[in-house]
Amino acid sequence: MAKHGVNAAAAAALVCLAAFGAAQGAAASPGGPSSSPGPTAAPRFVPGPCPKTPQPIKALDTARCGFLEVPENRSRPGGRTIKLAVARIAATAEKPAAEPVVFMAGGPGADTFDDIPFLVDSGLNKDRELIVMAQRGNLHDRPNLACPEVDRFNAQSVGLGYDAQQAKRLMLKAVTDCRARLVAQGVDLNAYNTTENAADFADLRTALHIPRWNVYGYSYGSNLALTYLRLHPEGIRAVAIDSVAPSQFVTLPWTWGSTAEGIRNIFAACAAQPACKDRYPDLPGLLTEQVRKLEAHPLTLNVTPPDGGKPVRTVLDGGALLNLIVAFTPRPKDLPAALDELSRGNPERFAQARAAGSVQKTGEFAHGLTNSIACAEWAPGYSETDVLEAGRKVYPQWPDTVLAQAPQLPFQYPVCGIWNVASRAEIQRVPTVSPVPALVVSGTFDVKTGASWAKGVARNLSRSTSVLIPGIGHWVVPQSPCAQRVLASFFARPTAPDTSCVDALAPGPFTIIPK
């Protein structure tokens, strides 16, 4: 979100943009965060090589990179500083527009840099420079709040019941070990939050001497963009948010309503297509039947992961089924067929998707950032009982064992008991009210951030344009050429974007398998 302040002024020591050198994809060696005592150093940008990413990213071959150095905790003067990886990707146009676009990734905790190919393919740098910064604690930052302990648990968990006590015990052990390691390294877990993230971006604009820029964020990045707009509106020309996670609404119980809305929209789209309706006449009933059946009698299978390798022990129960759907595995167009196959004794689509989790990119996802934000901003004020009641409200016939876990955030309250960060709910759950031109983009098939929640956000943005893209799930722009055109039009004319392409859109056909 699934996404996720104090405006520290820039000082004279900031590095001039002219000092950038062209990067050639060399590995970054920023060193660790500084812990020297004394007054907190002013934020500054230090040019350097682009990070060596797990997979080659062509745009980084010619990008100008470096690190933004900022205080780890702005409320503690004299504390240590941290380093955030930054890449500046040139516009492809001969005469680009003056104001760049800065990107805010989802998650929180996802590797921002691996989004760059999607952004480039979507045209984000066609007419403007694209600026990408890894949110604090992410891969390529110092410190990096990765939890390889959690990655290893996730690989192991495919062979366990989704909500099994053994899974809970192993997950909490992984979280405990990760926290202890990060704290021993001197990481202030309370400093990794949306307020500090927003201040980092404000400092980045000042450090790069950019008078005005445009903002584009999706999922948790939309939450961050709204917080940034609320706390640091200066220098923001326009804001586009995609797959909106509203800062005033996002809580753990909230996830159930978003999930149910997206699934309901997928099933309604099938019912609106005669061939799909005829072949799959009662998808809501079929999903409930399969969740109940698998939760009562889980399937244990030996499954070869989609990319090959040895078969792995895979447990498919009701909770796993629901969370595979939330993770868009299978894709929405294949969901009716996959459920029908499952009901007829063929679990292959879901089982393979579950087995895929046995292969993890260990150390690339900043679970530490996820937990600091989830536990400080999403969990406080509610309980495990509230999550269960929210689930019962949308799926009254489902087993409590499935409904007790917030989608994609299993055992989060016990995790937060271990992570032990201070509540920031009062600070973060605040609506953003602004006259800055805004574009609000949602997909009807989004089962992570339900499209209807964007309406409340748009009402508070007095110069906003809302676009609803039918048949598209989470993170709309890379999946929709129409949304890409709307976004480009918005950045060209923030108060009068061309949204005409949306009128002709409809969900694509669903996969129809023989009876």
Short mmCIF file of C-alpha atoms in Angstrom, two decimals:
data_model
loop_
_atom_site.label_atom_id
_atom_site.label_comp_id
_atom_site.label_asym_id
_atom_site.label_seq_id
_atom_site.Cartn_x
_atom_site.Cartn_y
_atom_site.Cartn_z
CA MET A 1 0.00 0.00 0.00
CA ALA A 2 -0.84 -2.78 0.09
CA LYS A 3 2.73 2.70 -0.53
CA HIS A 4 2.88 4.70 3.42
CA GLY A 5 6.83 16.79 9.28
CA VAL A 6 9.54 19.13 9.65
CA ASN A 7 10.79 21.09 6.68
CA ALA A 8 14.52 21.22 7.17
CA ALA A 9 15.82 24.24 5.24
CA ALA A 10 18.63 23.87 2.77
CA ALA A 11 21.97 25.47 3.55
CA ALA A 12 24.89 26.93 1.65
CA ALA A 13 26.78 23.65 1.55
CA LEU A 14 24.32 22.11 -0.92
CA VAL A 15 25.86 20.70 -4.06
CA CYS A 16 25.15 22.53 -7.31
CA LEU A 17 23.44 20.55 -10.08
CA ALA A 18 26.27 21.33 -12.44
CA ALA A 19 28.47 19.05 -10.37
CA PHE A 20 26.59 15.97 -11.59
CA GLY A 21 28.65 13.49 -13.60
CA ALA A 22 27.15 10.94 -15.99
CA ALA A 23 26.84 7.57 -14.29
CA GLN A 24 27.66 4.32 -16.01
CA GLY A 25 25.86 1.90 -13.74
CA ALA A 26 28.78 1.41 -11.35
CA ALA A 27 28.14 0.12 -7.86
CA ALA A 28 27.43 2.76 -5.24
CA SER A 29 29.62 2.75 -2.15
CA PRO A 30 28.09 5.36 0.11
CA GLY A 31 29.43 4.04 3.39
CA GLY A 32 27.28 3.93 6.48
CA PRO A 33 25.22 6.70 8.07
CA SER A 34 27.14 9.36 9.92
CA SER A 35 26.85 9.36 13.69
CA SER A 36 29.11 12.31 14.57
CA PRO A 37 27.91 14.35 17.52
CA GLY A 38 27.08 18.04 17.34
CA PRO A 39 24.48 20.11 15.50
CA THR A 40 22.44 18.30 12.86
CA ALA A 41 24.03 18.80 9.45
CA ALA A 42 21.98 20.59 6.82
CA PRO A 43 20.58 18.26 4.15
CA ARG A 44 22.82 18.10 1.11
CA PHE A 45 23.06 16.25 -2.17
CA VAL A 46 26.30 14.44 -2.98
CA PRO A 47 26.77 13.27 -6.59
CA GLY A 48 27.97 9.72 -7.06
CA PRO A 49 27.66 6.60 -9.19
CA CYS A 50 24.29 4.98 -9.77
CA PRO A 51 23.60 1.92 -7.62
CA LYS A 52 24.27 -1.54 -8.93
CA THR A 53 20.76 -2.95 -9.12
CA PRO A 54 19.86 -6.66 -8.85
CA GLN A 55 18.69 -6.54 -12.47
CA PRO A 56 20.27 -4.16 -15.03
CA ILE A 57 18.25 -0.99 -15.59
CA LYS A 58 19.11 0.63 -18.90
CA ALA A 59 17.97 4.11 -17.86
CA LEU A 60 20.63 4.15 -15.13
CA ASP A 61 23.40 3.86 -17.73
CA THR A 62 22.99 7.55 -18.53
CA ALA A 63 21.31 8.76 -15.34
CA ARG A 64 22.89 11.25 -12.97
CA CYS A 65 22.94 9.77 -9.51
CA GLY A 66 24.02 10.43 -5.97
CA PHE A 67 22.79 10.53 -2.38
CA LEU A 68 20.69 12.92 -0.36
CA GLU A 69 22.10 13.18 3.15
CA VAL A 70 19.46 14.05 5.75
CA PRO A 71 18.99 13.68 9.51
CA GLU A 72 17.69 10.27 10.50
CA ASN A 73 15.38 11.86 13.08
CA ARG A 74 14.66 15.56 12.62
CA SER A 75 13.25 15.79 16.15
CA ARG A 76 16.66 14.91 17.60
CA PRO A 77 19.20 17.61 16.74
CA GLY A 78 22.73 16.34 16.66
CA GLY A 79 21.74 12.82 15.69
CA ARG A 80 23.18 10.82 12.87
CA THR A 81 22.46 11.34 9.18
CA ILE A 82 21.33 8.82 6.60
CA LYS A 83 21.89 8.56 2.85
CA LEU A 84 19.09 8.16 0.31
CA ALA A 85 19.83 7.01 -3.23
CA VAL A 86 18.73 9.38 -6.01
CA ALA A 87 18.66 9.04 -9.80
CA ARG A 88 17.89 11.77 -12.34
CA ILE A 89 16.76 10.41 -15.69
CA ALA A 90 16.84 12.89 -18.56
CA ALA A 91 13.80 13.65 -20.70
CA THR A 92 13.84 12.14 -24.17
CA ALA A 93 12.36 15.28 -25.75
CA GLU A 94 14.79 17.71 -27.39
CA LYS A 95 13.19 20.63 -25.56
CA PRO A 96 11.86 19.23 -22.27
CA ALA A 97 9.53 21.15 -19.99
CA ALA A 98 11.16 23.05 -17.17
CA GLU A 99 9.58 21.28 -14.21
CA PRO A 100 10.64 17.66 -13.61
CA VAL A 101 8.54 14.83 -12.19
CA VAL A 102 9.53 13.26 -8.89
CA PHE A 103 8.31 9.73 -8.23
CA MET A 104 7.06 8.25 -4.95
CA ALA A 105 6.96 4.45 -4.93
CA GLY A 106 4.51 2.08 -3.33
CA GLY A 107 5.12 -0.36 -0.53
CA PRO A 108 6.23 0.95 1.85
CA GLY A 109 9.49 -0.90 1.59
CA ALA A 110 9.60 -1.79 -2.10
CA ASP A 111 12.78 -1.16 -4.09
CA THR A 112 12.02 2.13 -5.79
CA PHE A 113 14.67 1.71 -8.48
CA ASP A 114 13.12 -1.43 -9.93
CA ASP A 115 10.08 0.70 -10.82
CA ILE A 116 12.18 2.79 -13.22
CA PRO A 117 11.60 0.58 -16.32
CA PHE A 118 7.81 0.81 -15.79
CA LEU A 119 8.03 4.59 -15.42
CA VAL A 120 10.14 4.99 -18.56
CA ASP A 121 7.88 2.67 -20.56
CA SER A 122 4.90 4.73 -19.35
CA GLY A 123 6.45 7.93 -20.72
CA LEU A 124 7.19 9.65 -17.41
CA ASN A 125 10.45 11.02 -18.82
CA LYS A 126 9.21 11.75 -22.34
CA ASP A 127 8.73 15.49 -21.86
CA ARG A 128 10.28 16.03 -18.44
CA GLU A 129 13.21 14.90 -16.38
CA LEU A 130 12.26 12.04 -14.05
CA ILE A 131 13.68 12.06 -10.52
CA VAL A 132 13.60 8.90 -8.43
CA MET A 133 14.61 8.69 -4.78
CA ALA A 134 14.53 5.56 -2.65
CA GLN A 135 12.45 6.22 0.45
CA ARG A 136 14.45 6.06 3.65
CA GLY A 137 15.44 2.55 4.61
CA ASN A 138 15.00 1.10 1.13
CA LEU A 139 17.44 -0.90 -0.94
CA HIS A 140 20.44 1.26 -2.02
CA ASP A 141 20.01 3.53 1.05
CA ARG A 142 22.24 3.64 4.12
CA PRO A 143 20.94 2.19 6.33
CA ASN A 144 18.87 -0.36 4.46
CA LEU A 145 16.03 -1.75 6.59
CA ALA A 146 15.86 -5.05 4.77
CA CYS A 147 14.92 -8.12 6.80
CA PRO A 148 16.39 -11.21 5.14
CA GLU A 149 15.06 -13.09 8.17
CA VAL A 150 11.52 -12.26 7.01
CA ASP A 151 12.34 -13.10 3.40
CA ARG A 152 13.50 -16.54 4.47
CA PHE A 153 10.32 -17.02 6.48
CA ASN A 154 8.22 -16.00 3.47
CA ALA A 155 9.95 -18.64 1.36
CA GLN A 156 9.27 -21.25 4.02
CA SER A 157 5.68 -20.14 4.63
CA VAL A 158 4.32 -21.55 1.35
CA GLY A 159 4.51 -24.97 2.98
CA LEU A 160 2.51 -23.84 6.04
CA GLY A 161 -1.09 -22.88 6.60
CA TYR A 162 -1.51 -19.14 5.98
CA ASP A 163 -2.79 -18.51 9.52
CA ALA A 164 -1.25 -21.56 11.19
CA GLN A 165 0.28 -21.22 14.65
CA GLN A 166 3.58 -22.51 13.30
CA ALA A 167 3.56 -19.77 10.65
CA LYS A 168 2.85 -17.19 13.34
CA ARG A 169 5.64 -18.45 15.58
CA LEU A 170 8.21 -18.49 12.78
CA MET A 171 7.19 -15.08 11.48
CA LEU A 172 7.42 -13.46 14.90
CA LYS A 173 10.84 -15.03 15.41
CA ALA A 174 11.99 -13.56 12.08
CA VAL A 175 10.65 -10.11 13.02
CA THR A 176 12.27 -10.31 16.46
CA ASP A 177 15.64 -11.18 14.93
CA CYS A 178 15.41 -8.43 12.32
CA ARG A 179 14.50 -5.79 14.87
CA ALA A 180 17.32 -6.80 17.20
CA ARG A 181 19.84 -6.64 14.37
CA LEU A 182 18.70 -3.21 13.15
CA VAL A 183 18.62 -1.73 16.64
CA ALA A 184 22.11 -3.11 17.32
CA GLN A 185 23.24 -1.24 14.20
CA GLY A 186 21.95 1.99 15.72
CA VAL A 187 18.80 2.34 13.58
CA ASP A 188 16.13 4.54 15.16
CA LEU A 189 13.02 2.63 14.08
CA ASN A 190 10.74 5.51 15.13
CA ALA A 191 12.36 7.74 12.50
CA TYR A 192 11.12 5.67 9.56
CA ASN A 193 7.68 7.13 8.96
CA THR A 194 5.68 9.09 6.40
CA THR A 195 6.37 12.48 8.00
CA GLU A 196 10.10 11.98 7.70
CA ASN A 197 9.73 10.55 4.20
CA ALA A 198 7.83 13.67 3.14
CA ALA A 199 10.48 15.94 4.65
CA ASP A 200 13.13 14.02 2.71
CA PHE A 201 11.44 14.89 -0.57
CA ALA A 202 11.08 18.53 0.47
CA ASP A 203 14.79 18.59 1.24
CA LEU A 204 15.60 16.91 -2.07
CA ARG A 205 13.88 19.62 -4.10
CA THR A 206 15.76 22.32 -2.21
CA ALA A 207 19.07 20.48 -2.36
CA LEU A 208 18.76 20.12 -6.14
CA HIS A 209 17.88 23.81 -6.51
CA ILE A 210 14.62 23.01 -8.31
CA PRO A 211 12.13 25.88 -8.02
CA ARG A 212 9.08 23.78 -8.88
CA TRP A 213 8.36 20.18 -9.73
CA ASN A 214 5.53 17.74 -10.30
CA VAL A 215 4.80 14.76 -8.07
CA TYR A 216 3.61 11.29 -9.09
CA GLY A 217 3.00 8.57 -6.50
CA TYR A 218 1.13 5.29 -6.42
CA SER A 219 -0.25 3.10 -3.59
CA TYR A 220 1.72 3.98 -0.44
CA GLY A 221 3.40 6.60 -2.62
CA SER A 222 0.01 8.30 -2.98
CA ASN A 223 -0.25 8.42 0.82
CA LEU A 224 3.23 9.91 0.94
CA ALA A 225 2.42 12.39 -1.84
CA LEU A 226 -0.67 13.61 0.04
CA THR A 227 1.36 13.99 3.24
CA TYR A 228 4.06 15.84 1.33
CA LEU A 229 1.47 18.15 -0.24
CA ARG A 230 -0.06 18.85 3.18
CA LEU A 231 3.18 19.53 5.02
CA HIS A 232 5.42 20.95 2.28
CA PRO A 233 3.26 22.53 -0.44
CA GLU A 234 5.93 24.99 -1.53
CA GLY A 235 7.43 24.24 -4.92
CA ILE A 236 4.76 21.73 -5.97
CA ARG A 237 3.33 22.52 -9.40
CA ALA A 238 0.97 19.52 -9.69
CA VAL A 239 0.34 16.18 -7.97
CA ALA A 240 -0.81 12.92 -9.57
CA ILE A 241 -1.81 10.04 -7.32
CA ASP A 242 -2.51 6.54 -8.58
CA SER A 243 -4.24 3.70 -6.67
CA VAL A 244 -4.96 5.96 -3.75
CA ALA A 245 -4.22 5.01 -0.14
CA PRO A 246 -5.81 7.97 1.68
CA SER A 247 -3.75 9.05 4.67
CA GLN A 248 -6.86 9.84 6.74
CA PHE A 249 -8.44 6.43 6.20
CA VAL A 250 -5.73 3.79 5.95
CA THR A 251 -5.84 1.39 8.89
CA LEU A 252 -5.59 -2.37 9.20
CA PRO A 253 -9.39 -2.89 9.29
CA TRP A 254 -9.68 -0.64 6.20
CA THR A 255 -7.93 -3.26 4.08
CA TRP A 256 -10.96 -5.56 4.14
CA GLY A 257 -13.28 -3.02 2.53
CA SER A 258 -10.77 -2.29 -0.23
CA THR A 259 -10.25 -5.97 -0.96
CA ALA A 260 -13.97 -6.71 -1.08
CA GLU A 261 -14.63 -3.74 -3.37
CA GLY A 262 -12.05 -4.83 -5.93
CA ILE A 263 -13.21 -8.46 -5.96
CA ARG A 264 -16.84 -7.32 -6.24
CA ASN A 265 -15.95 -5.16 -9.25
CA ILE A 266 -14.14 -8.03 -10.97
CA PHE A 267 -17.12 -10.32 -10.52
CA ALA A 268 -19.55 -7.61 -11.65
CA ALA A 269 -17.53 -7.07 -14.83
CA CYS A 270 -17.74 -10.80 -15.57
CA ALA A 271 -21.51 -10.72 -15.00
CA ALA A 272 -21.77 -7.84 -17.51
CA GLN A 273 -20.20 -9.95 -20.27
CA PRO A 274 -22.69 -12.57 -21.55
CA ALA A 275 -20.08 -15.24 -22.24
CA CYS A 276 -18.53 -14.83 -18.80
CA LYS A 277 -21.86 -14.67 -17.01
CA ASP A 278 -23.07 -17.82 -18.76
CA ARG A 279 -19.89 -19.76 -18.00
CA TYR A 280 -19.42 -18.53 -14.42
CA PRO A 281 -22.92 -17.63 -13.17
CA ASP A 282 -22.20 -17.24 -9.43
CA LEU A 283 -18.65 -16.14 -8.75
CA PRO A 284 -19.33 -14.64 -5.28
CA GLY A 285 -20.87 -17.93 -4.17
CA LEU A 286 -18.04 -19.91 -5.78
CA LEU A 287 -15.36 -17.87 -3.98
CA THR A 288 -17.09 -18.29 -0.62
CA GLU A 289 -17.47 -22.02 -1.22
CA GLN A 290 -13.79 -22.45 -2.05
CA VAL A 291 -12.52 -20.31 0.84
CA ARG A 292 -14.63 -22.31 3.29
CA LYS A 293 -13.67 -25.64 1.74
CA LEU A 294 -9.93 -24.95 1.68
CA GLU A 295 -9.90 -23.52 5.18
CA ALA A 296 -11.61 -26.66 6.49
CA HIS A 297 -9.52 -29.05 4.36
CA PRO A 298 -6.32 -27.42 3.08
CA LEU A 299 -4.59 -28.91 0.06
CA THR A 300 -0.98 -29.99 0.51
CA LEU A 301 0.80 -30.39 -2.83
CA ASN A 302 4.28 -30.71 -4.29
CA VAL A 303 4.41 -27.93 -6.86
CA THR A 304 7.09 -26.77 -9.28
CA PRO A 305 7.45 -22.96 -9.07
CA PRO A 306 6.47 -21.08 -12.26
CA ASP A 307 10.12 -20.35 -13.16
CA GLY A 308 11.17 -23.95 -12.67
CA GLY A 309 13.27 -25.73 -10.09
CA LYS A 310 12.53 -28.52 -7.70
CA PRO A 311 8.93 -29.07 -6.56
CA VAL A 312 8.19 -27.48 -3.19
CA ARG A 313 5.71 -28.41 -0.50
CA THR A 314 2.79 -26.03 -0.94
CA VAL A 315 -0.22 -25.59 1.34
CA LEU A 316 -3.30 -23.96 -0.14
CA ASP A 317 -5.91 -22.97 2.44
CA GLY A 318 -8.61 -20.31 2.57
CA GLY A 319 -6.32 -17.54 3.73
CA ALA A 320 -3.74 -18.34 1.08
CA LEU A 321 -6.44 -18.34 -1.61
CA LEU A 322 -7.69 -14.89 -0.62
CA ASN A 323 -4.20 -13.42 -0.43
CA LEU A 324 -3.22 -14.79 -3.82
CA ILE A 325 -6.21 -12.94 -5.27
CA VAL A 326 -5.15 -9.74 -3.50
CA ALA A 327 -1.67 -10.20 -4.97
CA PHE A 328 -3.20 -10.45 -8.49
CA THR A 329 -2.06 -14.06 -8.94
CA PRO A 330 -3.81 -15.07 -11.10
CA ARG A 331 -4.62 -11.86 -12.99
CA PRO A 332 -8.22 -10.61 -12.75
CA LYS A 333 -9.09 -11.77 -16.29
CA ASP A 334 -8.12 -15.32 -15.29
CA LEU A 335 -9.70 -15.30 -11.84
CA PRO A 336 -13.11 -16.73 -12.81
CA ALA A 337 -11.47 -19.57 -14.73
CA ALA A 338 -9.05 -20.29 -11.88
CA LEU A 339 -11.88 -20.49 -9.35
CA ASP A 340 -13.89 -22.75 -11.64
CA GLU A 341 -10.91 -25.05 -12.14
CA LEU A 342 -10.31 -25.12 -8.40
CA SER A 343 -13.91 -26.14 -7.76
CA ARG A 344 -13.46 -29.04 -10.21
CA GLY A 345 -10.35 -30.39 -8.51
CA ASN A 346 -7.70 -28.54 -10.50
CA PRO A 347 -5.86 -26.08 -8.20
CA GLU A 348 -2.91 -25.60 -10.58
CA ARG A 349 -3.21 -21.84 -11.17
CA PHE A 350 -3.44 -21.00 -7.48
CA ALA A 351 -0.98 -23.68 -6.39
CA GLN A 352 1.69 -22.45 -8.80
CA ALA A 353 1.15 -18.87 -7.67
CA ARG A 354 1.55 -19.99 -4.06
CA ALA A 355 4.67 -22.00 -4.90
CA ALA A 356 6.19 -18.91 -6.53
CA GLY A 357 6.57 -17.47 -3.04
CA SER A 358 9.18 -20.12 -2.26
CA VAL A 359 11.62 -18.09 -4.35
CA GLN A 360 12.36 -14.80 -2.56
CA LYS A 361 14.63 -11.90 -3.46
CA THR A 362 16.35 -12.03 -0.11
CA GLY A 363 17.41 -8.67 1.29
CA GLU A 364 15.77 -6.49 -1.36
CA PHE A 365 12.54 -5.48 0.41
CA ALA A 366 12.71 -3.11 3.39
CA HIS A 367 10.39 -4.96 5.77
CA GLY A 368 11.73 -2.69 8.52
CA LEU A 369 10.22 0.36 6.84
CA THR A 370 6.96 -1.51 6.30
CA ASN A 371 6.69 -2.42 9.96
CA SER A 372 7.65 1.01 11.24
CA ILE A 373 4.92 2.63 9.14
CA ALA A 374 2.27 -0.07 9.60
CA CYS A 375 2.80 -0.21 13.35
CA ALA A 376 2.97 3.56 13.89
CA GLU A 377 0.36 4.74 11.38
CA TRP A 378 -2.06 1.93 10.42
CA ALA A 379 -2.40 -0.27 13.50
CA PRO A 380 -2.93 2.16 16.42
CA GLY A 381 -6.45 2.76 17.67
CA TYR A 382 -7.75 -0.57 16.42
CA SER A 383 -7.37 -4.17 17.51
CA GLU A 384 -7.35 -7.68 16.13
CA THR A 385 -11.07 -7.80 16.96
CA ASP A 386 -11.65 -4.74 14.76
CA VAL A 387 -9.90 -6.45 11.85
CA LEU A 388 -12.09 -9.52 12.33
CA GLU A 389 -15.28 -7.45 12.51
CA ALA A 390 -14.32 -5.54 9.35
CA GLY A 391 -13.85 -8.87 7.59
CA ARG A 392 -17.15 -10.23 8.84
CA LYS A 393 -18.90 -7.13 7.55
CA VAL A 394 -17.90 -7.80 3.94
CA TYR A 395 -17.72 -11.61 4.02
CA PRO A 396 -20.15 -12.80 6.72
CA GLN A 397 -20.04 -16.42 5.53
CA TRP A 398 -16.28 -16.79 5.62
CA PRO A 399 -14.39 -18.54 8.45
CA ASP A 400 -13.07 -16.30 11.22
CA THR A 401 -9.62 -17.78 10.79
CA VAL A 402 -9.41 -16.13 7.37
CA LEU A 403 -11.06 -12.87 8.41
CA ALA A 404 -8.84 -12.40 11.46
CA GLN A 405 -5.83 -11.49 9.28
CA ALA A 406 -5.73 -8.19 7.40
CA PRO A 407 -5.15 -8.99 3.71
CA GLN A 408 -1.41 -9.22 2.98
CA LEU A 409 -0.54 -8.22 6.57
CA PRO A 410 -0.84 -11.47 8.55
CA PHE A 411 -0.22 -11.36 12.32
CA GLN A 412 0.41 -7.62 12.11
CA TYR A 413 -0.70 -6.82 15.65
CA PRO A 414 1.66 -9.36 17.24
CA VAL A 415 4.35 -8.06 14.88
CA CYS A 416 3.71 -4.52 16.09
CA GLY A 417 3.99 -5.69 19.69
CA ILE A 418 7.54 -6.76 18.84
CA TRP A 419 8.42 -3.80 16.61
CA ASN A 420 7.47 -1.38 19.41
CA VAL A 421 7.33 2.03 17.74
CA ALA A 422 5.33 5.01 18.96
CA SER A 423 1.88 5.74 17.54
CA ARG A 424 1.71 8.42 14.87
CA ALA A 425 -1.98 7.96 14.10
CA GLU A 426 -2.95 11.44 15.27
CA ILE A 427 -0.19 12.99 13.18
CA GLN A 428 -0.75 10.94 10.04
CA ARG A 429 -4.52 10.37 9.79
CA VAL A 430 -5.20 13.87 8.55
CA PRO A 431 -6.90 14.78 5.25
CA THR A 432 -4.98 16.84 2.73
CA VAL A 433 -6.82 20.00 1.69
CA SER A 434 -5.14 21.84 -1.16
CA PRO A 435 -5.73 24.04 -4.23
CA VAL A 436 -2.70 22.57 -6.03
CA PRO A 437 -3.88 20.92 -9.28
CA ALA A 438 -4.24 17.19 -8.77
CA LEU A 439 -4.98 14.10 -10.82
CA VAL A 440 -6.58 11.16 -9.02
CA VAL A 441 -6.32 7.85 -10.92
CA SER A 442 -8.01 4.62 -9.86
CA GLY A 443 -8.65 1.19 -11.37
CA THR A 444 -11.93 -0.63 -10.90
CA PHE A 445 -10.18 -3.98 -10.34
CA ASP A 446 -7.92 -2.71 -7.56
CA VAL A 447 -8.19 -5.14 -4.63
CA LYS A 448 -5.54 -3.36 -2.54
CA THR A 449 -6.72 0.26 -2.55
CA GLY A 450 -10.40 0.27 -3.44
CA ALA A 451 -11.28 2.86 -6.09
CA SER A 452 -14.15 4.41 -4.12
CA TRP A 453 -11.79 5.73 -1.43
CA ALA A 454 -10.31 8.17 -3.92
CA LYS A 455 -13.55 10.16 -3.93
CA GLY A 456 -13.04 11.52 -0.43
CA VAL A 457 -9.50 12.52 -1.29
CA ALA A 458 -10.57 14.31 -4.48
CA ARG A 459 -13.22 16.31 -2.63
CA ASN A 460 -10.51 17.95 -0.55
CA LEU A 461 -8.39 18.81 -3.58
CA SER A 462 -10.30 21.74 -5.01
CA ARG A 463 -8.59 21.66 -8.42
CA SER A 464 -8.58 17.93 -8.93
CA THR A 465 -9.51 15.72 -11.87
CA SER A 466 -10.60 12.15 -11.11
CA VAL A 467 -10.19 9.31 -13.58
CA LEU A 468 -11.56 5.78 -13.13
CA ILE A 469 -10.04 3.19 -15.47
CA PRO A 470 -12.26 0.12 -15.95
CA GLY A 471 -10.74 -3.33 -15.82
CA ILE A 472 -7.37 -2.28 -14.37
CA GLY A 473 -6.00 -3.30 -10.99
CA HIS A 474 -3.36 -1.82 -8.71
CA TRP A 475 -0.90 0.77 -10.13
CA VAL A 476 -2.93 1.88 -13.10
CA VAL A 477 -0.59 3.96 -15.27
CA PRO A 478 1.86 1.22 -16.39
CA GLN A 479 -1.10 -1.01 -17.32
CA SER A 480 -3.20 1.51 -19.26
CA PRO A 481 -2.10 3.46 -22.37
CA CYS A 482 -5.11 5.72 -21.82
CA ALA A 483 -4.01 6.50 -18.26
CA GLN A 484 -0.53 7.27 -19.60
CA ARG A 485 -2.01 9.79 -22.05
CA VAL A 486 -4.12 11.36 -19.32
CA LEU A 487 -1.10 11.69 -17.04
CA ALA A 488 1.00 13.32 -19.77
CA SER A 489 -1.85 15.68 -20.57
CA PHE A 490 -2.20 16.54 -16.89
CA PHE A 491 1.44 17.45 -16.47
CA ALA A 492 1.20 19.55 -19.64
CA ARG A 493 -2.02 21.29 -18.52
CA PRO A 494 -2.69 20.55 -14.84
CA THR A 495 -6.00 22.36 -14.68
CA ALA A 496 -7.38 21.02 -17.98
CA PRO A 497 -6.11 17.52 -18.77
CA ASP A 498 -7.55 15.60 -21.69
CA THR A 499 -9.44 12.61 -20.26
CA SER A 500 -11.47 11.81 -23.39
CA CYS A 501 -9.84 8.41 -23.97
CA VAL A 502 -11.45 7.10 -20.78
CA ASP A 503 -14.96 7.30 -22.27
CA ALA A 504 -14.40 4.38 -24.65
CA LEU A 505 -12.81 2.05 -22.12
CA ALA A 506 -14.34 -1.16 -20.83
CA PRO A 507 -12.92 -4.24 -19.09
CA GLY A 508 -11.36 -6.72 -21.48
CA PRO A 509 -12.76 -10.21 -21.99
CA PHE A 510 -12.30 -12.81 -19.28
CA THR A 511 -10.72 -16.19 -19.88
CA ILE A 512 -13.41 -18.72 -20.78
CA ILE A 513 -12.55 -22.39 -20.37
CA PRO A 514 -14.64 -25.30 -21.64
CA LYS A 515 -17.16 -26.83 -19.26
#
